[in-house]
Short mmCIF file of C-alpha atoms in Angstrom, two decimals:
data_model
loop_
_atom_site.label_atom_id
_atom_site.label_comp_id
_atom_site.label_asym_id
_atom_site.label_seq_id
_atom_site.Cartn_x
_atom_site.Cartn_y
_atom_site.Cartn_z
CA UNK A 1 227.01 -86.39 -140.30
CA UNK A 2 228.77 -87.50 -137.00
CA UNK A 3 231.51 -85.89 -135.57
CA UNK A 4 233.85 -88.84 -136.28
CA UNK A 5 233.37 -88.03 -139.98
CA UNK A 6 234.44 -84.62 -139.82
CA UNK A 7 237.83 -83.20 -140.06
CA UNK A 8 239.89 -82.85 -136.73
CA UNK A 9 239.86 -79.32 -135.51
CA UNK A 10 243.52 -78.82 -135.27
CA UNK A 11 243.70 -79.94 -138.94
CA UNK A 12 240.99 -77.39 -139.80
CA UNK A 13 242.69 -74.52 -138.28
CA UNK A 14 246.05 -75.38 -140.05
CA UNK A 15 244.35 -75.44 -143.32
CA UNK A 16 245.11 -72.12 -145.60
CA UNK A 17 242.33 -69.68 -146.03
CA UNK A 18 242.18 -67.22 -149.02
CA UNK A 19 239.38 -65.14 -150.70
CA UNK A 20 236.26 -66.82 -151.83
CA UNK A 21 237.81 -70.37 -151.21
CA UNK A 22 237.57 -69.72 -147.49
CA UNK A 23 238.25 -72.22 -144.86
CA UNK A 24 234.62 -73.52 -143.68
CA UNK A 25 234.23 -74.33 -140.05
CA UNK A 26 231.89 -77.01 -139.51
CA UNK A 27 228.90 -76.07 -136.95
CA UNK A 28 229.97 -78.05 -134.14
CA UNK A 29 233.38 -76.12 -133.94
CA UNK A 30 232.11 -73.63 -131.10
CA UNK A 31 233.85 -70.44 -129.97
CA UNK A 32 235.02 -72.51 -126.78
CA UNK A 33 236.63 -74.99 -129.05
CA UNK A 34 238.39 -72.16 -130.80
CA UNK A 35 239.91 -70.80 -127.61
CA UNK A 36 241.48 -73.89 -126.42
CA UNK A 37 243.34 -74.30 -129.82
CA UNK A 38 246.89 -73.55 -130.41
CA UNK A 39 248.70 -72.02 -133.35
CA UNK A 40 247.04 -69.76 -135.53
CA UNK A 41 243.46 -69.59 -134.58
CA UNK A 42 241.41 -67.12 -136.31
CA UNK A 43 242.73 -66.24 -139.61
CA UNK A 44 244.17 -63.13 -141.01
CA UNK A 45 243.20 -59.59 -141.65
CA UNK A 46 244.42 -56.38 -142.73
CA UNK A 47 243.17 -52.77 -142.47
CA UNK A 48 244.22 -49.07 -142.05
CA UNK A 49 245.44 -48.66 -145.45
CA UNK A 50 247.29 -45.76 -146.98
CA UNK A 51 249.10 -45.63 -150.32
CA UNK A 52 252.65 -47.08 -148.66
CA UNK A 53 251.61 -49.15 -145.60
CA UNK A 54 249.24 -51.46 -144.21
CA UNK A 55 248.07 -52.95 -140.64
CA UNK A 56 248.28 -56.66 -140.64
CA UNK A 57 245.99 -58.48 -138.10
CA UNK A 58 246.22 -62.47 -136.70
CA UNK A 59 245.90 -64.47 -133.49
CA UNK A 60 248.61 -66.85 -132.46
CA UNK A 61 248.66 -69.10 -129.50
CA UNK A 62 251.69 -70.85 -128.56
CA UNK A 63 251.39 -74.64 -126.94
CA UNK A 64 252.82 -73.27 -123.81
CA UNK A 65 249.92 -70.56 -124.00
CA UNK A 66 252.87 -67.90 -123.24
CA UNK A 67 254.82 -65.15 -125.13
CA UNK A 68 255.54 -65.73 -128.88
CA UNK A 69 257.51 -63.66 -131.35
CA UNK A 70 255.37 -63.48 -134.63
CA UNK A 71 256.78 -62.57 -138.17
CA UNK A 72 255.07 -60.97 -140.82
CA UNK A 73 255.41 -60.68 -144.40
CA UNK A 74 254.16 -59.18 -147.48
CA UNK A 75 255.07 -60.36 -151.09
CA UNK A 76 253.80 -59.17 -154.65
CA UNK A 77 252.50 -62.80 -155.27
CA UNK A 78 250.93 -65.65 -153.69
CA UNK A 79 254.02 -68.08 -153.30
CA UNK A 80 256.20 -65.33 -151.48
CA UNK A 81 259.26 -65.99 -153.47
CA UNK A 82 260.48 -62.33 -152.90
CA UNK A 83 259.58 -60.76 -149.62
CA UNK A 84 258.56 -57.02 -150.45
CA UNK A 85 258.83 -55.94 -146.56
CA UNK A 86 258.62 -57.58 -143.09
CA UNK A 87 258.27 -57.24 -139.57
CA UNK A 88 257.79 -58.77 -136.06
CA UNK A 89 256.01 -58.20 -132.87
CA UNK A 90 255.72 -59.84 -129.39
CA UNK A 91 252.30 -61.33 -128.22
CA UNK A 92 250.87 -63.37 -125.49
CA UNK A 93 247.89 -63.60 -123.11
CA UNK A 94 247.78 -59.89 -121.84
CA UNK A 95 246.27 -59.07 -125.41
CA UNK A 96 244.62 -62.44 -125.97
CA UNK A 97 247.70 -63.56 -127.95
CA UNK A 98 246.44 -61.16 -131.09
CA UNK A 99 249.34 -59.60 -133.56
CA UNK A 100 248.76 -56.10 -135.01
CA UNK A 101 251.93 -55.16 -137.33
CA UNK A 102 252.09 -52.07 -139.44
CA UNK A 103 254.56 -52.62 -142.35
CA UNK A 104 255.54 -49.76 -144.83
CA UNK A 105 257.52 -49.43 -147.86
CA UNK A 106 254.65 -50.52 -150.47
CA UNK A 107 253.69 -49.03 -153.63
CA UNK A 108 250.29 -47.31 -153.99
CA UNK A 109 246.99 -48.98 -155.43
CA UNK A 110 248.66 -52.46 -155.67
CA UNK A 111 247.74 -55.71 -154.62
CA UNK A 112 249.75 -57.90 -152.19
CA UNK A 113 249.97 -60.87 -150.29
CA UNK A 114 250.64 -61.52 -146.66
CA UNK A 115 251.31 -64.35 -143.97
CA UNK A 116 252.58 -64.51 -140.58
CA UNK A 117 255.28 -67.04 -139.40
CA UNK A 118 255.25 -68.63 -136.10
CA UNK A 119 258.32 -69.54 -133.73
CA UNK A 120 258.15 -73.10 -134.75
CA UNK A 121 258.17 -72.09 -138.59
CA UNK A 122 254.45 -72.63 -139.29
CA UNK A 123 252.63 -70.24 -141.52
CA UNK A 124 249.17 -68.36 -140.77
CA UNK A 125 246.40 -68.74 -143.77
CA UNK A 126 247.69 -66.22 -146.67
CA UNK A 127 245.61 -62.86 -147.02
CA UNK A 128 245.54 -60.37 -149.77
CA UNK A 129 244.99 -56.90 -149.43
CA UNK A 130 245.53 -53.63 -151.43
CA UNK A 131 246.87 -50.22 -150.72
CA UNK A 132 244.96 -46.85 -151.49
CA UNK A 133 245.65 -45.08 -154.50
CA UNK A 134 248.00 -41.87 -154.83
CA UNK A 135 246.69 -40.14 -157.51
CA UNK A 136 242.89 -39.66 -158.63
CA UNK A 137 242.90 -41.06 -161.96
CA UNK A 138 241.07 -44.19 -161.30
CA UNK A 139 237.49 -45.02 -159.58
CA UNK A 140 237.76 -46.31 -155.89
CA UNK A 141 235.35 -48.70 -154.91
CA UNK A 142 234.24 -49.96 -151.31
CA UNK A 143 231.77 -52.33 -149.83
CA UNK A 144 229.94 -50.97 -146.69
CA UNK A 145 228.42 -53.02 -143.91
CA UNK A 146 226.90 -52.51 -140.44
CA UNK A 147 224.72 -54.39 -137.85
CA UNK A 148 225.86 -57.99 -138.14
CA UNK A 149 223.83 -59.97 -135.54
CA UNK A 150 224.89 -63.67 -135.71
CA UNK A 151 221.90 -65.51 -134.45
CA UNK A 152 219.63 -63.64 -136.80
CA UNK A 153 221.02 -65.36 -139.89
CA UNK A 154 223.76 -65.97 -142.32
CA UNK A 155 226.54 -63.41 -143.10
CA UNK A 156 225.62 -63.66 -146.91
CA UNK A 157 226.36 -60.04 -147.61
CA UNK A 158 230.18 -60.53 -146.37
CA UNK A 159 229.94 -63.94 -148.47
CA UNK A 160 228.93 -62.11 -151.70
CA UNK A 161 231.49 -59.23 -151.25
CA UNK A 162 234.29 -61.56 -150.30
CA UNK A 163 233.72 -63.24 -153.82
CA UNK A 164 234.04 -60.26 -155.71
CA UNK A 165 237.27 -58.80 -157.65
CA UNK A 166 236.11 -55.10 -158.25
CA UNK A 167 236.41 -53.54 -154.52
CA UNK A 168 239.39 -51.91 -153.14
CA UNK A 169 238.49 -51.92 -149.76
CA UNK A 170 235.50 -52.63 -147.34
CA UNK A 171 234.24 -50.31 -144.70
CA UNK A 172 232.71 -51.48 -141.19
CA UNK A 173 230.34 -48.78 -139.74
CA UNK A 174 229.82 -50.57 -136.42
CA UNK A 175 227.70 -53.20 -134.74
CA UNK A 176 230.20 -55.88 -136.06
CA UNK A 177 228.70 -58.02 -133.32
CA UNK A 178 225.81 -57.77 -130.76
CA UNK A 179 226.51 -57.97 -127.13
CA UNK A 180 223.20 -59.25 -125.89
CA UNK A 181 222.94 -62.66 -124.10
CA UNK A 182 221.63 -65.84 -125.87
CA UNK A 183 217.87 -65.62 -126.21
CA UNK A 184 217.60 -61.91 -126.25
CA UNK A 185 217.38 -60.28 -129.65
CA UNK A 186 216.67 -62.68 -131.22
CA UNK A 187 214.69 -64.36 -128.80
CA UNK A 188 215.11 -68.05 -128.80
CA UNK A 189 212.39 -68.96 -131.16
CA UNK A 190 213.89 -66.23 -133.93
CA UNK A 191 217.22 -67.89 -134.10
CA UNK A 192 218.46 -69.41 -137.06
CA UNK A 193 219.76 -72.91 -136.59
CA UNK A 194 223.53 -73.32 -136.69
CA UNK A 195 224.02 -69.80 -135.69
CA UNK A 196 225.09 -70.25 -132.05
CA UNK A 197 227.38 -67.92 -130.05
CA UNK A 198 229.26 -67.50 -126.93
CA UNK A 199 229.15 -66.34 -123.92
CA UNK A 200 225.61 -67.17 -123.04
CA UNK A 201 225.28 -64.00 -121.18
CA UNK A 202 225.96 -60.19 -121.88
CA UNK A 203 229.43 -59.04 -122.54
CA UNK A 204 230.68 -57.32 -119.73
CA UNK A 205 234.16 -58.44 -118.80
CA UNK A 206 236.96 -58.38 -121.02
CA UNK A 207 236.99 -62.11 -120.98
CA UNK A 208 232.98 -61.99 -122.27
CA UNK A 209 234.12 -59.65 -125.05
CA UNK A 210 237.08 -61.83 -126.33
CA UNK A 211 234.93 -65.22 -126.37
CA UNK A 212 232.10 -63.02 -128.48
CA UNK A 213 234.94 -61.95 -130.86
CA UNK A 214 236.07 -65.44 -131.12
CA UNK A 215 232.66 -66.61 -131.64
CA UNK A 216 231.79 -64.19 -134.53
CA UNK A 217 235.27 -64.64 -136.10
CA UNK A 218 234.75 -68.29 -136.39
CA UNK A 219 232.13 -67.40 -139.08
CA UNK A 220 233.72 -68.36 -142.62
CA UNK A 221 232.42 -65.71 -144.59
CA UNK A 222 233.40 -62.91 -142.04
CA UNK A 223 236.74 -64.52 -141.96
CA UNK A 224 236.70 -64.57 -145.95
CA UNK A 225 235.93 -61.11 -146.24
CA UNK A 226 238.61 -60.34 -143.64
CA UNK A 227 241.43 -62.20 -145.80
CA UNK A 228 240.21 -60.88 -149.03
CA UNK A 229 240.40 -57.01 -148.55
CA UNK A 230 241.81 -54.38 -146.22
CA UNK A 231 238.80 -52.91 -143.68
CA UNK A 232 238.33 -49.56 -142.28
CA UNK A 233 236.31 -50.07 -139.34
CA UNK A 234 234.87 -48.04 -136.57
CA UNK A 235 232.58 -49.26 -133.29
CA UNK A 236 229.02 -48.11 -132.87
CA UNK A 237 226.84 -49.09 -129.82
CA UNK A 238 226.70 -52.90 -129.72
CA UNK A 239 230.55 -53.61 -129.20
CA UNK A 240 230.06 -52.13 -126.19
CA UNK A 241 226.28 -52.21 -125.12
CA UNK A 242 223.20 -50.82 -126.70
CA UNK A 243 222.70 -47.25 -126.90
CA UNK A 244 225.85 -46.41 -125.26
CA UNK A 245 227.40 -42.80 -124.34
CA UNK A 246 230.22 -41.25 -122.54
CA UNK A 247 228.60 -42.09 -119.12
CA UNK A 248 226.55 -45.16 -119.71
CA UNK A 249 224.27 -47.33 -122.01
CA UNK A 250 220.71 -48.66 -122.19
CA UNK A 251 221.57 -52.04 -121.69
CA UNK A 252 224.00 -51.67 -118.56
CA UNK A 253 222.36 -52.43 -115.41
CA UNK A 254 223.57 -51.79 -111.69
CA UNK A 255 224.30 -55.38 -111.44
CA UNK A 256 226.82 -55.50 -114.08
CA UNK A 257 229.24 -53.29 -112.44
CA UNK A 258 230.80 -49.87 -113.01
CA UNK A 259 230.11 -48.67 -116.62
CA UNK A 260 233.91 -47.26 -117.01
CA UNK A 261 235.12 -50.63 -116.38
CA UNK A 262 232.89 -52.41 -119.18
CA UNK A 263 233.50 -49.35 -121.46
CA UNK A 264 237.11 -49.93 -121.27
CA UNK A 265 237.20 -53.71 -121.53
CA UNK A 266 234.78 -53.07 -124.95
CA UNK A 267 237.40 -50.75 -126.22
CA UNK A 268 240.29 -52.85 -125.45
CA UNK A 269 239.24 -55.77 -126.87
CA UNK A 270 237.90 -54.14 -129.87
CA UNK A 271 241.38 -52.88 -130.43
CA UNK A 272 243.00 -56.52 -130.08
CA UNK A 273 240.63 -58.20 -132.27
CA UNK A 274 240.16 -55.73 -134.98
CA UNK A 275 242.58 -54.72 -137.81
CA UNK A 276 242.48 -51.09 -136.33
CA UNK A 277 244.81 -48.76 -134.87
CA UNK A 278 244.30 -47.23 -131.56
CA UNK A 279 243.42 -43.97 -132.76
CA UNK A 280 239.82 -43.07 -131.72
CA UNK A 281 239.41 -41.22 -135.13
CA UNK A 282 241.43 -41.04 -138.45
CA UNK A 283 241.70 -39.74 -142.02
CA UNK A 284 242.33 -41.47 -144.79
CA UNK A 285 243.86 -40.01 -148.11
CA UNK A 286 242.47 -41.73 -151.02
CA UNK A 287 244.83 -40.34 -153.60
CA UNK A 288 243.71 -36.89 -155.28
CA UNK A 289 240.18 -38.38 -155.21
CA UNK A 290 238.82 -38.17 -151.84
CA UNK A 291 239.56 -38.11 -148.14
CA UNK A 292 237.79 -40.88 -146.02
CA UNK A 293 237.12 -39.66 -142.39
CA UNK A 294 236.68 -42.43 -139.41
CA UNK A 295 234.82 -40.97 -136.56
CA UNK A 296 233.92 -41.93 -133.14
CA UNK A 297 230.61 -41.00 -131.80
CA UNK A 298 229.70 -43.48 -129.06
CA UNK A 299 231.99 -43.87 -126.07
CA UNK A 300 234.31 -41.25 -125.80
CA UNK A 301 232.48 -37.66 -125.46
CA UNK A 302 229.01 -38.44 -126.76
CA UNK A 303 226.52 -36.86 -123.93
CA UNK A 304 223.49 -38.86 -123.11
CA UNK A 305 220.38 -39.11 -125.63
CA UNK A 306 217.26 -37.38 -125.06
CA UNK A 307 214.37 -39.47 -123.80
CA UNK A 308 210.84 -38.28 -124.49
CA UNK A 309 208.98 -40.88 -122.97
CA UNK A 310 208.67 -39.62 -119.64
CA UNK A 311 206.85 -36.41 -121.36
CA UNK A 312 203.73 -38.82 -122.04
CA UNK A 313 203.06 -38.82 -118.57
CA UNK A 314 202.42 -35.10 -118.45
CA UNK A 315 199.06 -33.90 -118.66
CA UNK A 316 199.42 -32.50 -121.84
CA UNK A 317 202.09 -34.56 -123.68
CA UNK A 318 202.13 -32.21 -127.03
CA UNK A 319 202.39 -29.23 -124.95
CA UNK A 320 205.30 -30.90 -123.12
CA UNK A 321 206.60 -31.99 -126.55
CA UNK A 322 206.59 -28.64 -128.02
CA UNK A 323 208.67 -27.31 -124.61
CA UNK A 324 211.22 -30.03 -125.21
CA UNK A 325 211.42 -28.92 -128.98
CA UNK A 326 211.95 -25.41 -128.36
CA UNK A 327 214.44 -26.07 -125.29
CA UNK A 328 216.20 -29.01 -124.03
CA UNK A 329 216.23 -30.56 -127.83
CA UNK A 330 218.21 -27.81 -128.90
CA UNK A 331 221.13 -27.77 -126.24
CA UNK A 332 224.13 -26.63 -128.09
CA UNK A 333 226.05 -28.85 -125.36
CA UNK A 334 224.82 -31.84 -126.58
CA UNK A 335 227.34 -33.64 -128.73
CA UNK A 336 228.23 -36.71 -130.76
CA UNK A 337 231.67 -36.20 -131.31
CA UNK A 338 232.84 -33.56 -128.53
CA UNK A 339 234.41 -30.31 -129.39
CA UNK A 340 238.04 -31.73 -130.01
CA UNK A 341 236.75 -34.14 -132.61
CA UNK A 342 234.42 -31.71 -134.19
CA UNK A 343 237.04 -29.12 -134.47
CA UNK A 344 239.58 -32.08 -136.15
CA UNK A 345 236.92 -33.00 -138.70
CA UNK A 346 235.57 -29.73 -139.75
CA UNK A 347 239.43 -28.77 -140.36
CA UNK A 348 240.34 -31.92 -142.01
CA UNK A 349 237.34 -31.41 -144.47
CA UNK A 350 238.47 -27.92 -145.39
CA UNK A 351 242.16 -28.90 -145.94
CA UNK A 352 241.08 -31.60 -148.08
CA UNK A 353 238.94 -29.66 -150.10
CA UNK A 354 241.42 -26.93 -150.49
CA UNK A 355 243.88 -29.37 -151.58
CA UNK A 356 241.89 -30.10 -154.73
CA UNK A 357 240.07 -33.56 -153.57
CA UNK A 358 237.12 -33.68 -155.06
CA UNK A 359 235.27 -35.49 -152.15
CA UNK A 360 235.24 -35.49 -148.34
CA UNK A 361 233.65 -38.93 -147.41
CA UNK A 362 232.49 -39.01 -143.53
CA UNK A 363 231.63 -42.36 -141.92
CA UNK A 364 229.18 -42.03 -139.00
CA UNK A 365 227.79 -45.01 -136.94
CA UNK A 366 223.97 -43.41 -136.96
CA UNK A 367 221.91 -41.78 -139.52
CA UNK A 368 222.19 -37.84 -139.94
CA UNK A 369 218.99 -37.44 -142.07
CA UNK A 370 215.83 -35.84 -140.61
CA UNK A 371 213.52 -38.48 -140.02
CA UNK A 372 209.89 -38.37 -138.64
CA UNK A 373 207.26 -41.12 -138.28
CA UNK A 374 204.35 -41.42 -140.57
CA UNK A 375 200.85 -41.14 -139.30
CA UNK A 376 200.08 -44.02 -141.34
CA UNK A 377 202.39 -46.53 -139.45
CA UNK A 378 199.65 -46.61 -136.73
CA UNK A 379 197.13 -48.72 -139.00
CA UNK A 380 200.21 -51.17 -140.06
CA UNK A 381 201.28 -52.69 -136.68
CA UNK A 382 201.03 -56.24 -136.63
CA UNK A 383 199.16 -57.88 -133.69
CA UNK A 384 202.03 -59.69 -132.73
CA UNK A 385 204.28 -56.32 -132.37
CA UNK A 386 202.32 -54.88 -129.20
CA UNK A 387 205.76 -54.19 -127.83
CA UNK A 388 207.03 -52.19 -130.55
CA UNK A 389 203.33 -50.59 -130.76
CA UNK A 390 203.91 -47.81 -128.03
CA UNK A 391 207.33 -46.69 -129.69
CA UNK A 392 205.93 -46.06 -132.90
CA UNK A 393 202.89 -44.32 -131.48
CA UNK A 394 205.12 -42.22 -129.49
CA UNK A 395 207.11 -41.25 -132.72
CA UNK A 396 203.59 -40.51 -134.52
CA UNK A 397 202.82 -37.96 -131.68
CA UNK A 398 206.47 -36.41 -131.77
CA UNK A 399 205.99 -36.13 -135.58
CA UNK A 400 203.18 -33.84 -135.13
CA UNK A 401 204.96 -31.09 -133.72
CA UNK A 402 208.24 -31.67 -135.82
CA UNK A 403 210.25 -33.85 -133.88
CA UNK A 404 212.06 -37.04 -135.02
CA UNK A 405 211.43 -40.59 -133.92
CA UNK A 406 215.20 -41.84 -132.89
CA UNK A 407 216.90 -39.75 -130.38
CA UNK A 408 219.98 -42.19 -130.52
CA UNK A 409 220.90 -41.04 -134.10
CA UNK A 410 221.43 -37.56 -134.96
CA UNK A 411 218.03 -36.68 -134.52
CA UNK A 412 218.69 -36.58 -130.98
CA UNK A 413 221.50 -33.77 -131.48
CA UNK A 414 220.12 -31.33 -133.72
CA UNK A 415 222.46 -28.36 -132.61
CA UNK A 416 225.50 -30.80 -133.32
CA UNK A 417 224.21 -31.94 -136.69
CA UNK A 418 223.54 -28.14 -137.78
CA UNK A 419 227.62 -27.70 -136.78
CA UNK A 420 228.50 -30.45 -139.03
CA UNK A 421 226.61 -29.45 -141.81
CA UNK A 422 227.64 -25.77 -141.69
CA UNK A 423 231.33 -26.91 -141.41
CA UNK A 424 230.64 -29.20 -144.78
CA UNK A 425 229.25 -25.88 -146.34
CA UNK A 426 231.80 -24.02 -145.33
CA UNK A 427 234.57 -26.37 -146.77
CA UNK A 428 234.23 -25.56 -150.01
CA UNK A 429 234.31 -29.29 -151.13
CA UNK A 430 231.32 -32.23 -151.59
CA UNK A 431 230.53 -34.13 -148.46
CA UNK A 432 229.27 -37.79 -148.75
CA UNK A 433 228.06 -39.18 -145.35
CA UNK A 434 227.95 -42.91 -144.74
CA UNK A 435 225.99 -44.43 -142.04
CA UNK A 436 224.53 -47.65 -140.30
CA UNK A 437 222.77 -48.39 -137.44
CA UNK A 438 219.11 -48.28 -138.48
CA UNK A 439 218.95 -51.94 -140.25
CA UNK A 440 217.33 -50.47 -143.35
CA UNK A 441 218.43 -48.76 -146.10
CA UNK A 442 218.11 -44.61 -146.65
CA UNK A 443 219.27 -42.14 -149.03
CA UNK A 444 218.95 -38.55 -147.78
CA UNK A 445 219.42 -35.11 -149.41
CA UNK A 446 221.01 -33.32 -146.16
CA UNK A 447 219.93 -29.58 -145.96
CA UNK A 448 221.40 -26.55 -143.82
CA UNK A 449 219.74 -23.43 -143.54
CA UNK A 450 217.68 -24.32 -146.98
CA UNK A 451 220.89 -25.00 -148.75
CA UNK A 452 222.25 -28.34 -150.01
CA UNK A 453 224.74 -29.45 -147.93
CA UNK A 454 225.60 -33.31 -148.33
CA UNK A 455 224.23 -36.55 -149.37
CA UNK A 456 223.87 -39.35 -147.19
CA UNK A 457 223.84 -43.09 -147.94
CA UNK A 458 222.50 -45.13 -145.25
CA UNK A 459 222.89 -48.63 -145.14
CA UNK A 460 220.82 -51.90 -144.07
CA UNK A 461 221.97 -54.29 -142.14
CA UNK A 462 223.83 -57.72 -142.85
CA UNK A 463 221.57 -59.53 -140.70
CA UNK A 464 219.84 -57.34 -137.73
CA UNK A 465 215.99 -56.87 -138.67
CA UNK A 466 214.36 -54.12 -139.79
CA UNK A 467 210.81 -51.94 -139.90
CA UNK A 468 209.28 -55.26 -141.66
CA UNK A 469 209.70 -57.20 -138.58
CA UNK A 470 206.87 -54.87 -136.71
CA UNK A 471 204.81 -53.77 -139.65
CA UNK A 472 202.20 -55.49 -141.67
CA UNK A 473 202.04 -53.30 -144.60
CA UNK A 474 203.91 -54.11 -147.89
CA UNK A 475 207.28 -52.49 -147.82
CA UNK A 476 206.81 -50.44 -150.88
CA UNK A 477 203.74 -48.58 -148.92
CA UNK A 478 206.18 -48.34 -146.07
CA UNK A 479 208.65 -46.77 -148.06
CA UNK A 480 206.37 -44.40 -150.20
CA UNK A 481 205.00 -42.66 -146.59
CA UNK A 482 208.64 -42.35 -145.20
CA UNK A 483 209.36 -40.41 -148.47
CA UNK A 484 206.25 -38.37 -148.44
CA UNK A 485 206.63 -37.43 -144.73
CA UNK A 486 210.40 -36.76 -144.83
CA UNK A 487 211.67 -33.99 -147.16
CA UNK A 488 215.33 -34.69 -146.93
CA UNK A 489 214.53 -38.69 -147.90
CA UNK A 490 215.00 -39.48 -151.31
CA UNK A 491 214.62 -43.16 -151.01
CA UNK A 492 214.27 -46.08 -148.43
CA UNK A 493 213.89 -49.88 -148.39
CA UNK A 494 212.66 -50.90 -144.87
CA UNK A 495 212.68 -54.75 -145.57
CA UNK A 496 215.93 -56.40 -146.97
CA UNK A 497 219.21 -57.29 -145.60
CA UNK A 498 222.67 -56.80 -147.07
CA UNK A 499 225.42 -54.02 -147.74
CA UNK A 500 226.32 -50.78 -149.76
CA UNK A 501 228.65 -50.54 -152.33
CA UNK A 502 230.51 -47.10 -153.11
CA UNK A 503 232.13 -45.90 -156.17
CA UNK A 504 234.04 -42.91 -155.85
CA UNK A 505 234.97 -41.01 -159.19
CA UNK A 506 236.54 -37.27 -159.78
CA UNK A 507 233.05 -36.15 -161.23
CA UNK A 508 230.57 -38.38 -159.11
CA UNK A 509 229.82 -40.71 -156.38
CA UNK A 510 227.72 -43.71 -156.98
CA UNK A 511 226.30 -45.71 -154.43
CA UNK A 512 224.53 -48.98 -154.83
CA UNK A 513 222.47 -51.08 -152.20
CA UNK A 514 222.88 -54.74 -152.52
CA UNK A 515 220.29 -56.93 -151.23
CA UNK A 516 221.12 -60.44 -149.86
CA UNK A 517 218.41 -62.95 -151.28
CA UNK A 518 218.28 -64.54 -148.01
CA UNK A 519 219.68 -64.71 -144.27
CA UNK A 520 218.07 -67.79 -143.57
CA UNK A 521 220.02 -70.09 -145.46
CA UNK A 522 223.55 -69.81 -146.39
CA UNK A 523 223.77 -68.44 -149.97
CA UNK A 524 226.19 -65.60 -151.45
CA UNK A 525 223.25 -64.78 -153.78
CA UNK A 526 222.11 -61.18 -154.09
CA UNK A 527 221.02 -58.33 -156.31
CA UNK A 528 221.17 -54.46 -156.63
CA UNK A 529 218.04 -52.96 -154.98
CA UNK A 530 218.80 -49.30 -155.65
CA UNK A 531 221.53 -46.90 -157.02
CA UNK A 532 222.19 -43.18 -156.35
CA UNK A 533 224.58 -40.75 -157.73
CA UNK A 534 225.69 -37.60 -156.63
CA UNK A 535 227.88 -35.04 -158.98
CA UNK A 536 230.65 -32.93 -157.79
CA UNK A 537 229.54 -29.68 -156.39
CA UNK A 538 225.84 -30.53 -156.32
CA UNK A 539 225.33 -31.64 -152.79
CA UNK A 540 222.06 -33.39 -153.94
CA UNK A 541 221.39 -36.98 -155.65
CA UNK A 542 221.10 -36.67 -159.47
#
């Protein structure tokens, strides 16, 4: 089809978008084009739900590209015959013309429609959202996502969830986008046709991060998801740079300037473009049923990850690993969250449990379950994966002395992990951990000092590749070896993409891993790959 046969871009952007019938942007509408548009350029979104309020998001660029007053309206019906509540704010270039308005006066566990009104009287697309429940009588259901690397494939997981009518909310645990330059993860030959993004280089400065968000939010399935459900979102590392911590990142280099400036740019633009509050962490009361805790484990107080690679240059690497295991690895000062957040979370979980809420659900960016590398992995490395082979071999040697293979997740912070699990046990409640980052699907029974402390449901990625990209063995064989080698691991899938679906009831929490049929072609088809349940008070899967 030629460009002449396609709709005018400005006409496209004025078309209403709602739910599964979302606006479909043709491939030729690049992020650069979107940033030159005026009007409501990137759809609508909602987030930070409570029983009585909701945060609403949009982006509006006036023809003057200057200041604009934008009004938000909420109604119980799609025709907006009666406005339940409304509010306004001023936006402009200093915040990339994004709008975030929190409106109150809503009723618990109820669907609402919302829209924005521009100074010229034009309307945004219409979105739908749902408040949190105030009682614990009915189940509450959420879809959980992580690791959405646009060039690797289509966001079919988003499309599948956006078409559903049985979800109350969506949760994004981070890696909403990736900061890498075009041609690096994925490499040029691995990128899926039609999945282009901007800018071409790494996101380093404010303008770069804004353009990358604009590029991702041009995706119709992501826009449909935002328009259909409220989102609880938190960042992980790729919203700034790979393997980030308070003082730097693996993918931040000297020629990219000061890390603190880049970190500040990433946090600012995340808060501009996402339907989130500016609070770094927060708790959400799901009626009398549960409390969900949104955490921050990357940019504010996380200490630097351990690096065991230099130990393999020692005359006796195994002896060096043992010394590390018994010393530096157990450093009690090493932290993911920092002392203030640790104290807030421990107190919040205790208060939630003592109030009678059956469940304390904690979202972390990275996996907490103890995971070591099976020795069999050495026999399954493909000939084309030599760049990865050394990392797997390092993990296998580390496993021989009881060390994990990933130090960017909680495996690098065992003392901090122990503090969290001790507080979970001491809270008197039932703890469920939700995590992402690994690109693969996992279910763990977390233990502390021999006691069942919590259950962890770890999500696979929307598109980012997992173990299957480096191993030639059948996925079932890989999964069996991982489960056999790791006592906390009850189940895993290391080959498929998708999302999780959690149902919270007073007496149990059930999690399903939804597997997309493919990411190479745009299709919402998916199936349930596995389901696990934990009963209240057991802290182990049934």
